[in-house]
Amino acid sequence: SLEGPEPGRGLGAMAACRITSVDLPCAELSLDEDMVFEVTLDVPEPLREDIVFRCIYVVDAEQPDLDAELESLDVGHGPGVPQGVMRF
């Protein structure tokens, strides 16, 4: 929302899960190949909502309006994420 996060949904709410690793299986790619990431996520308690991962290309750290979203992925069991370790 424009007024800020809802109560209980600020930075503390984001600590409900932890990315334990991000691997790039193929370190060398040509420009026409897709990048593939393997992400391991630890969720210590069930979440009511899915998690959205966004891959962003930052053009200029001083001008966020120039950022380009390269990919977006919704992770969960619609809606929600179960407790445990997930790899995707």
mmCIF file of N, CA and C in Angstrom:
data_model
loop_
_atom_site.group_PDB
_atom_site.id
_atom_site.type_symbol
_atom_site.label_atom_id
_atom_site.label_comp_id
_atom_site.label_asym_id
_atom_site.label_seq_id
_atom_site.Cartn_x
_atom_site.Cartn_y
_atom_site.Cartn_z
ATOM 1 N N SER A 1 0.833 -1.179 0.000
ATOM 2 C CA SER A 1 0.000 0.000 0.000
ATOM 3 C C SER A 1 0.880 1.245 0.000
ATOM 4 N N LEU A 2 0.323 2.354 -0.396
ATOM 5 C CA LEU A 2 1.092 3.595 -0.451
ATOM 6 C C LEU A 2 1.413 4.133 0.929
ATOM 7 N N GLU A 3 0.604 3.765 1.926
ATOM 8 C CA GLU A 3 0.821 4.250 3.289
ATOM 9 C C GLU A 3 1.920 3.479 4.008
ATOM 10 N N GLY A 4 2.407 2.417 3.433
ATOM 11 C CA GLY A 4 3.422 1.601 4.085
ATOM 12 C C GLY A 4 2.879 0.214 4.333
ATOM 13 N N PRO A 5 3.697 -0.668 4.876
ATOM 14 C CA PRO A 5 3.256 -2.039 5.102
ATOM 15 C C PRO A 5 2.171 -2.121 6.159
ATOM 16 N N GLU A 6 1.312 -3.126 6.034
ATOM 17 C CA GLU A 6 0.293 -3.376 7.041
ATOM 18 C C GLU A 6 0.980 -3.790 8.339
ATOM 19 N N PRO A 7 0.326 -3.600 9.491
ATOM 20 C CA PRO A 7 0.928 -4.037 10.757
ATOM 21 C C PRO A 7 1.301 -5.516 10.689
ATOM 22 N N GLY A 8 2.494 -5.835 11.157
ATOM 23 C CA GLY A 8 2.950 -7.214 11.146
ATOM 24 C C GLY A 8 3.501 -7.680 9.804
ATOM 25 N N ARG A 9 3.553 -6.787 8.817
ATOM 26 C CA ARG A 9 4.021 -7.187 7.494
ATOM 27 C C ARG A 9 5.251 -6.395 7.070
ATOM 28 N N GLY A 10 5.980 -5.858 8.002
ATOM 29 C CA GLY A 10 7.181 -5.099 7.686
ATOM 30 C C GLY A 10 8.362 -6.027 7.518
ATOM 31 N N LEU A 11 9.548 -5.545 7.801
ATOM 32 C CA LEU A 11 10.759 -6.330 7.640
ATOM 33 C C LEU A 11 10.768 -7.571 8.507
ATOM 34 N N GLY A 12 10.174 -7.511 9.684
ATOM 35 C CA GLY A 12 10.126 -8.679 10.554
ATOM 36 C C GLY A 12 9.373 -9.835 9.915
ATOM 37 N N ALA A 13 8.340 -9.544 9.137
ATOM 38 C CA ALA A 13 7.565 -10.597 8.478
ATOM 39 C C ALA A 13 8.406 -11.318 7.431
ATOM 40 N N MET A 14 9.379 -10.646 6.859
ATOM 41 C CA MET A 14 10.206 -11.252 5.833
ATOM 42 C C MET A 14 11.155 -12.297 6.415
ATOM 43 N N ALA A 15 11.389 -12.273 7.707
ATOM 44 C CA ALA A 15 12.310 -13.218 8.330
ATOM 45 C C ALA A 15 11.680 -14.596 8.516
ATOM 46 N N ALA A 16 10.446 -14.785 8.063
ATOM 47 C CA ALA A 16 9.755 -16.060 8.220
ATOM 48 C C ALA A 16 10.337 -17.143 7.322
ATOM 49 N N CYS A 17 11.197 -16.779 6.386
ATOM 50 C CA CYS A 17 11.883 -17.778 5.560
ATOM 51 C C CYS A 17 13.304 -17.286 5.292
ATOM 52 N N ARG A 18 14.152 -18.233 4.901
ATOM 53 C CA ARG A 18 15.561 -17.895 4.700
ATOM 54 C C ARG A 18 16.060 -18.605 3.452
ATOM 55 N N ILE A 19 16.715 -17.861 2.577
ATOM 56 C CA ILE A 19 17.367 -18.457 1.407
ATOM 57 C C ILE A 19 18.693 -19.016 1.888
ATOM 58 N N THR A 20 18.860 -20.345 1.811
ATOM 59 C CA THR A 20 20.086 -20.964 2.308
ATOM 60 C C THR A 20 21.143 -21.098 1.229
ATOM 61 N N SER A 21 20.728 -21.155 -0.038
ATOM 62 C CA SER A 21 21.720 -21.187 -1.114
ATOM 63 C C SER A 21 21.075 -20.824 -2.441
ATOM 64 N N VAL A 22 21.890 -20.254 -3.316
ATOM 65 C CA VAL A 22 21.515 -19.988 -4.704
ATOM 66 C C VAL A 22 22.680 -20.482 -5.547
ATOM 67 N N ASP A 23 22.394 -21.471 -6.395
ATOM 68 C CA ASP A 23 23.431 -22.050 -7.242
ATOM 69 C C ASP A 23 23.129 -21.746 -8.703
ATOM 70 N N LEU A 24 24.172 -21.552 -9.454
ATOM 71 C CA LEU A 24 24.095 -21.364 -10.898
ATOM 72 C C LEU A 24 24.750 -22.595 -11.517
ATOM 73 N N PRO A 25 23.943 -23.610 -11.904
ATOM 74 C CA PRO A 25 24.505 -24.878 -12.375
ATOM 75 C C PRO A 25 25.481 -24.744 -13.541
ATOM 76 N N CYS A 26 25.210 -23.825 -14.433
ATOM 77 C CA CYS A 26 26.095 -23.628 -15.587
ATOM 78 C C CYS A 26 26.703 -22.235 -15.486
ATOM 79 N N ALA A 27 27.963 -22.170 -15.101
ATOM 80 C CA ALA A 27 28.613 -20.880 -14.846
ATOM 81 C C ALA A 27 28.924 -20.109 -16.123
ATOM 82 N N GLU A 28 29.075 -20.805 -17.238
ATOM 83 C CA GLU A 28 29.393 -20.127 -18.500
ATOM 84 C C GLU A 28 28.253 -20.311 -19.477
ATOM 85 N N LEU A 29 27.694 -19.176 -19.928
ATOM 86 C CA LEU A 29 26.568 -19.194 -20.852
ATOM 87 C C LEU A 29 26.836 -18.251 -22.007
ATOM 88 N N SER A 30 26.268 -18.575 -23.154
ATOM 89 C CA SER A 30 26.311 -17.624 -24.261
ATOM 90 C C SER A 30 25.152 -16.647 -24.077
ATOM 91 N N LEU A 31 25.153 -15.555 -24.813
ATOM 92 C CA LEU A 31 24.130 -14.529 -24.644
ATOM 93 C C LEU A 31 22.728 -15.017 -24.980
ATOM 94 N N ASP A 32 22.601 -16.030 -25.801
ATOM 95 C CA ASP A 32 21.272 -16.507 -26.190
ATOM 96 C C ASP A 32 20.747 -17.635 -25.292
ATOM 97 N N GLU A 33 21.492 -18.023 -24.256
ATOM 98 C CA GLU A 33 21.060 -19.071 -23.337
ATOM 99 C C GLU A 33 20.388 -18.468 -22.110
ATOM 100 N N ASP A 34 19.388 -19.174 -21.607
ATOM 101 C CA ASP A 34 18.704 -18.743 -20.384
ATOM 102 C C ASP A 34 19.562 -19.054 -19.167
ATOM 103 N N MET A 35 19.545 -18.149 -18.198
ATOM 104 C CA MET A 35 20.206 -18.411 -16.923
ATOM 105 C C MET A 35 19.273 -19.269 -16.078
ATOM 106 N N VAL A 36 19.827 -20.267 -15.401
ATOM 107 C CA VAL A 36 19.046 -21.137 -14.534
ATOM 108 C C VAL A 36 19.648 -21.072 -13.133
ATOM 109 N N PHE A 37 18.790 -20.821 -12.160
ATOM 110 C CA PHE A 37 19.210 -20.773 -10.764
ATOM 111 C C PHE A 37 18.563 -21.924 -10.013
ATOM 112 N N GLU A 38 19.270 -22.493 -9.064
ATOM 113 C CA GLU A 38 18.695 -23.456 -8.133
ATOM 114 C C GLU A 38 18.712 -22.804 -6.759
ATOM 115 N N VAL A 39 17.534 -22.604 -6.198
ATOM 116 C CA VAL A 39 17.390 -21.901 -4.927
ATOM 117 C C VAL A 39 16.930 -22.887 -3.858
ATOM 118 N N THR A 40 17.584 -22.842 -2.699
ATOM 119 C CA THR A 40 17.154 -23.629 -1.550
ATOM 120 C C THR A 40 16.620 -22.660 -0.504
ATOM 121 N N LEU A 41 15.404 -22.936 -0.048
ATOM 122 C CA LEU A 41 14.683 -22.054 0.848
ATOM 123 C C LEU A 41 14.296 -22.821 2.104
ATOM 124 N N ASP A 42 14.570 -22.246 3.273
ATOM 125 C CA ASP A 42 14.202 -22.845 4.551
ATOM 126 C C ASP A 42 13.032 -22.051 5.134
ATOM 127 N N VAL A 43 11.920 -22.731 5.330
ATOM 128 C CA VAL A 43 10.720 -22.095 5.883
ATOM 129 C C VAL A 43 10.451 -22.733 7.252
ATOM 130 N N PRO A 44 10.803 -22.050 8.353
ATOM 131 C CA PRO A 44 10.672 -22.652 9.681
ATOM 132 C C PRO A 44 9.232 -22.797 10.165
ATOM 133 N N GLU A 45 8.307 -22.036 9.590
ATOM 134 C CA GLU A 45 6.901 -22.149 9.965
ATOM 135 C C GLU A 45 6.059 -21.890 8.715
ATOM 136 N N PRO A 46 4.892 -22.520 8.612
ATOM 137 C CA PRO A 46 4.055 -22.326 7.422
ATOM 138 C C PRO A 46 3.722 -20.855 7.204
ATOM 139 N N LEU A 47 3.676 -20.457 5.940
ATOM 140 C CA LEU A 47 3.326 -19.083 5.574
ATOM 141 C C LEU A 47 1.945 -19.065 4.941
ATOM 142 N N ARG A 48 1.185 -18.033 5.207
ATOM 143 C CA ARG A 48 -0.177 -17.925 4.662
ATOM 144 C C ARG A 48 -0.181 -17.514 3.202
ATOM 145 N N GLU A 49 0.889 -16.866 2.747
ATOM 146 C CA GLU A 49 0.944 -16.368 1.380
ATOM 147 C C GLU A 49 2.111 -17.000 0.640
ATOM 148 N N ASP A 50 2.010 -17.035 -0.693
ATOM 149 C CA ASP A 50 3.119 -17.492 -1.522
ATOM 150 C C ASP A 50 4.274 -16.501 -1.425
ATOM 151 N N ILE A 51 5.424 -16.914 -1.899
ATOM 152 C CA ILE A 51 6.607 -16.055 -1.946
ATOM 153 C C ILE A 51 6.860 -15.709 -3.411
ATOM 154 N N VAL A 52 7.145 -14.453 -3.693
ATOM 155 C CA VAL A 52 7.440 -14.032 -5.056
ATOM 156 C C VAL A 52 8.912 -13.658 -5.129
ATOM 157 N N PHE A 53 9.646 -14.342 -6.014
ATOM 158 C CA PHE A 53 11.044 -14.028 -6.276
ATOM 159 C C PHE A 53 11.110 -13.231 -7.564
ATOM 160 N N ARG A 54 11.906 -12.175 -7.534
ATOM 161 C CA ARG A 54 12.057 -11.338 -8.719
ATOM 162 C C ARG A 54 13.532 -11.201 -9.047
ATOM 163 N N CYS A 55 13.872 -11.414 -10.299
ATOM 164 C CA CYS A 55 15.237 -11.201 -10.783
ATOM 165 C C CYS A 55 15.257 -9.840 -11.469
ATOM 166 N N ILE A 56 16.024 -8.916 -10.919
ATOM 167 C CA ILE A 56 16.032 -7.526 -11.379
ATOM 168 C C ILE A 56 17.411 -7.160 -11.912
ATOM 169 N N TYR A 57 17.441 -6.507 -13.056
ATOM 170 C CA TYR A 57 18.678 -5.937 -13.587
ATOM 171 C C TYR A 57 18.723 -4.483 -13.133
ATOM 172 N N VAL A 58 19.713 -4.148 -12.306
ATOM 173 C CA VAL A 58 19.853 -2.793 -11.787
ATOM 174 C C VAL A 58 20.757 -2.012 -12.731
ATOM 175 N N VAL A 59 20.181 -1.052 -13.398
ATOM 176 C CA VAL A 59 20.920 -0.229 -14.355
ATOM 177 C C VAL A 59 21.780 0.789 -13.612
ATOM 178 N N ASP A 60 21.170 1.456 -12.636
ATOM 179 C CA ASP A 60 21.857 2.486 -11.862
ATOM 180 C C ASP A 60 21.284 2.475 -10.453
ATOM 181 N N ALA A 61 22.116 2.205 -9.454
ATOM 182 C CA ALA A 61 21.654 2.112 -8.073
ATOM 183 C C ALA A 61 21.023 3.416 -7.578
ATOM 184 N N GLU A 62 21.380 4.520 -8.188
ATOM 185 C CA GLU A 62 20.832 5.822 -7.797
ATOM 186 C C GLU A 62 19.497 6.119 -8.473
ATOM 187 N N GLN A 63 19.104 5.316 -9.481
ATOM 188 C CA GLN A 63 17.866 5.561 -10.219
ATOM 189 C C GLN A 63 17.051 4.267 -10.337
ATOM 190 N N PRO A 64 16.350 3.876 -9.269
ATOM 191 C CA PRO A 64 15.615 2.615 -9.279
ATOM 192 C C PRO A 64 14.544 2.532 -10.361
ATOM 193 N N ASP A 65 14.071 3.677 -10.857
ATOM 194 C CA ASP A 65 13.053 3.646 -11.908
ATOM 195 C C ASP A 65 13.597 3.079 -13.222
ATOM 196 N N LEU A 66 14.921 2.960 -13.345
ATOM 197 C CA LEU A 66 15.531 2.376 -14.540
ATOM 198 C C LEU A 66 15.681 0.860 -14.437
ATOM 199 N N ASP A 67 15.440 0.290 -13.252
ATOM 200 C CA ASP A 67 15.578 -1.158 -13.059
ATOM 201 C C ASP A 67 14.651 -1.911 -14.011
ATOM 202 N N ALA A 68 15.101 -3.077 -14.438
ATOM 203 C CA ALA A 68 14.296 -3.908 -15.333
ATOM 204 C C ALA A 68 14.074 -5.272 -14.692
ATOM 205 N N GLU A 69 12.818 -5.680 -14.569
ATOM 206 C CA GLU A 69 12.511 -7.000 -14.039
ATOM 207 C C GLU A 69 12.705 -8.022 -15.157
ATOM 208 N N LEU A 70 13.647 -8.946 -14.950
ATOM 209 C CA LEU A 70 13.955 -9.945 -15.962
ATOM 210 C C LEU A 70 13.049 -11.165 -15.849
ATOM 211 N N GLU A 71 12.713 -11.522 -14.631
ATOM 212 C CA GLU A 71 11.887 -12.717 -14.404
ATOM 213 C C GLU A 71 11.220 -12.609 -13.049
ATOM 214 N N SER A 72 10.079 -13.245 -12.922
ATOM 215 C CA SER A 72 9.346 -13.282 -11.663
ATOM 216 C C SER A 72 8.813 -14.699 -11.484
ATOM 217 N N LEU A 73 8.863 -15.199 -10.246
ATOM 218 C CA LEU A 73 8.431 -16.562 -9.965
ATOM 219 C C LEU A 73 7.642 -16.587 -8.664
ATOM 220 N N ASP A 74 6.438 -17.128 -8.722
ATOM 221 C CA ASP A 74 5.589 -17.295 -7.547
ATOM 222 C C ASP A 74 5.818 -18.703 -7.014
ATOM 223 N N VAL A 75 6.270 -18.806 -5.753
ATOM 224 C CA VAL A 75 6.569 -20.095 -5.134
ATOM 225 C C VAL A 75 5.593 -20.328 -3.996
ATOM 226 N N GLY A 76 4.935 -21.461 -4.014
ATOM 227 C CA GLY A 76 4.006 -21.796 -2.949
ATOM 228 C C GLY A 76 2.995 -22.812 -3.403
ATOM 229 N N HIS A 77 2.059 -23.070 -2.517
ATOM 230 C CA HIS A 77 1.009 -24.036 -2.798
ATOM 231 C C HIS A 77 -0.336 -23.337 -2.790
ATOM 232 N N GLY A 78 -0.385 -22.195 -3.388
ATOM 233 C CA GLY A 78 -1.478 -21.295 -3.643
ATOM 234 C C GLY A 78 -2.698 -21.344 -2.774
ATOM 235 N N PRO A 79 -2.875 -20.457 -1.889
ATOM 236 C CA PRO A 79 -1.810 -19.620 -1.329
ATOM 237 C C PRO A 79 -1.129 -20.316 -0.156
ATOM 238 N N GLY A 80 0.063 -19.909 0.064
ATOM 239 C CA GLY A 80 0.800 -20.387 1.227
ATOM 240 C C GLY A 80 2.012 -21.225 0.887
ATOM 241 N N VAL A 81 2.903 -21.308 1.859
ATOM 242 C CA VAL A 81 4.135 -22.093 1.725
ATOM 243 C C VAL A 81 4.234 -22.988 2.957
ATOM 244 N N PRO A 82 4.404 -24.309 2.760
ATOM 245 C CA PRO A 82 4.487 -25.205 3.914
ATOM 246 C C PRO A 82 5.826 -25.085 4.637
ATOM 247 N N GLN A 83 5.853 -25.526 5.860
ATOM 248 C CA GLN A 83 7.093 -25.555 6.638
ATOM 249 C C GLN A 83 8.034 -26.578 6.023
ATOM 250 N N GLY A 84 9.337 -26.268 6.062
ATOM 251 C CA GLY A 84 10.329 -27.212 5.583
ATOM 252 C C GLY A 84 11.323 -26.580 4.620
ATOM 253 N N VAL A 85 12.152 -27.430 4.032
ATOM 254 C CA VAL A 85 13.163 -26.974 3.085
ATOM 255 C C VAL A 85 12.629 -27.237 1.673
ATOM 256 N N MET A 86 12.708 -26.225 0.832
ATOM 257 C CA MET A 86 12.251 -26.331 -0.549
ATOM 258 C C MET A 86 13.426 -26.062 -1.473
ATOM 259 N N ARG A 87 13.442 -26.742 -2.595
ATOM 260 C CA ARG A 87 14.456 -26.460 -3.615
ATOM 261 C C ARG A 87 13.726 -26.337 -4.941
ATOM 262 N N PHE A 88 14.006 -25.287 -5.641
ATOM 263 C CA PHE A 88 13.364 -25.062 -6.943
ATOM 264 C C PHE A 88 14.326 -24.370 -7.882
#
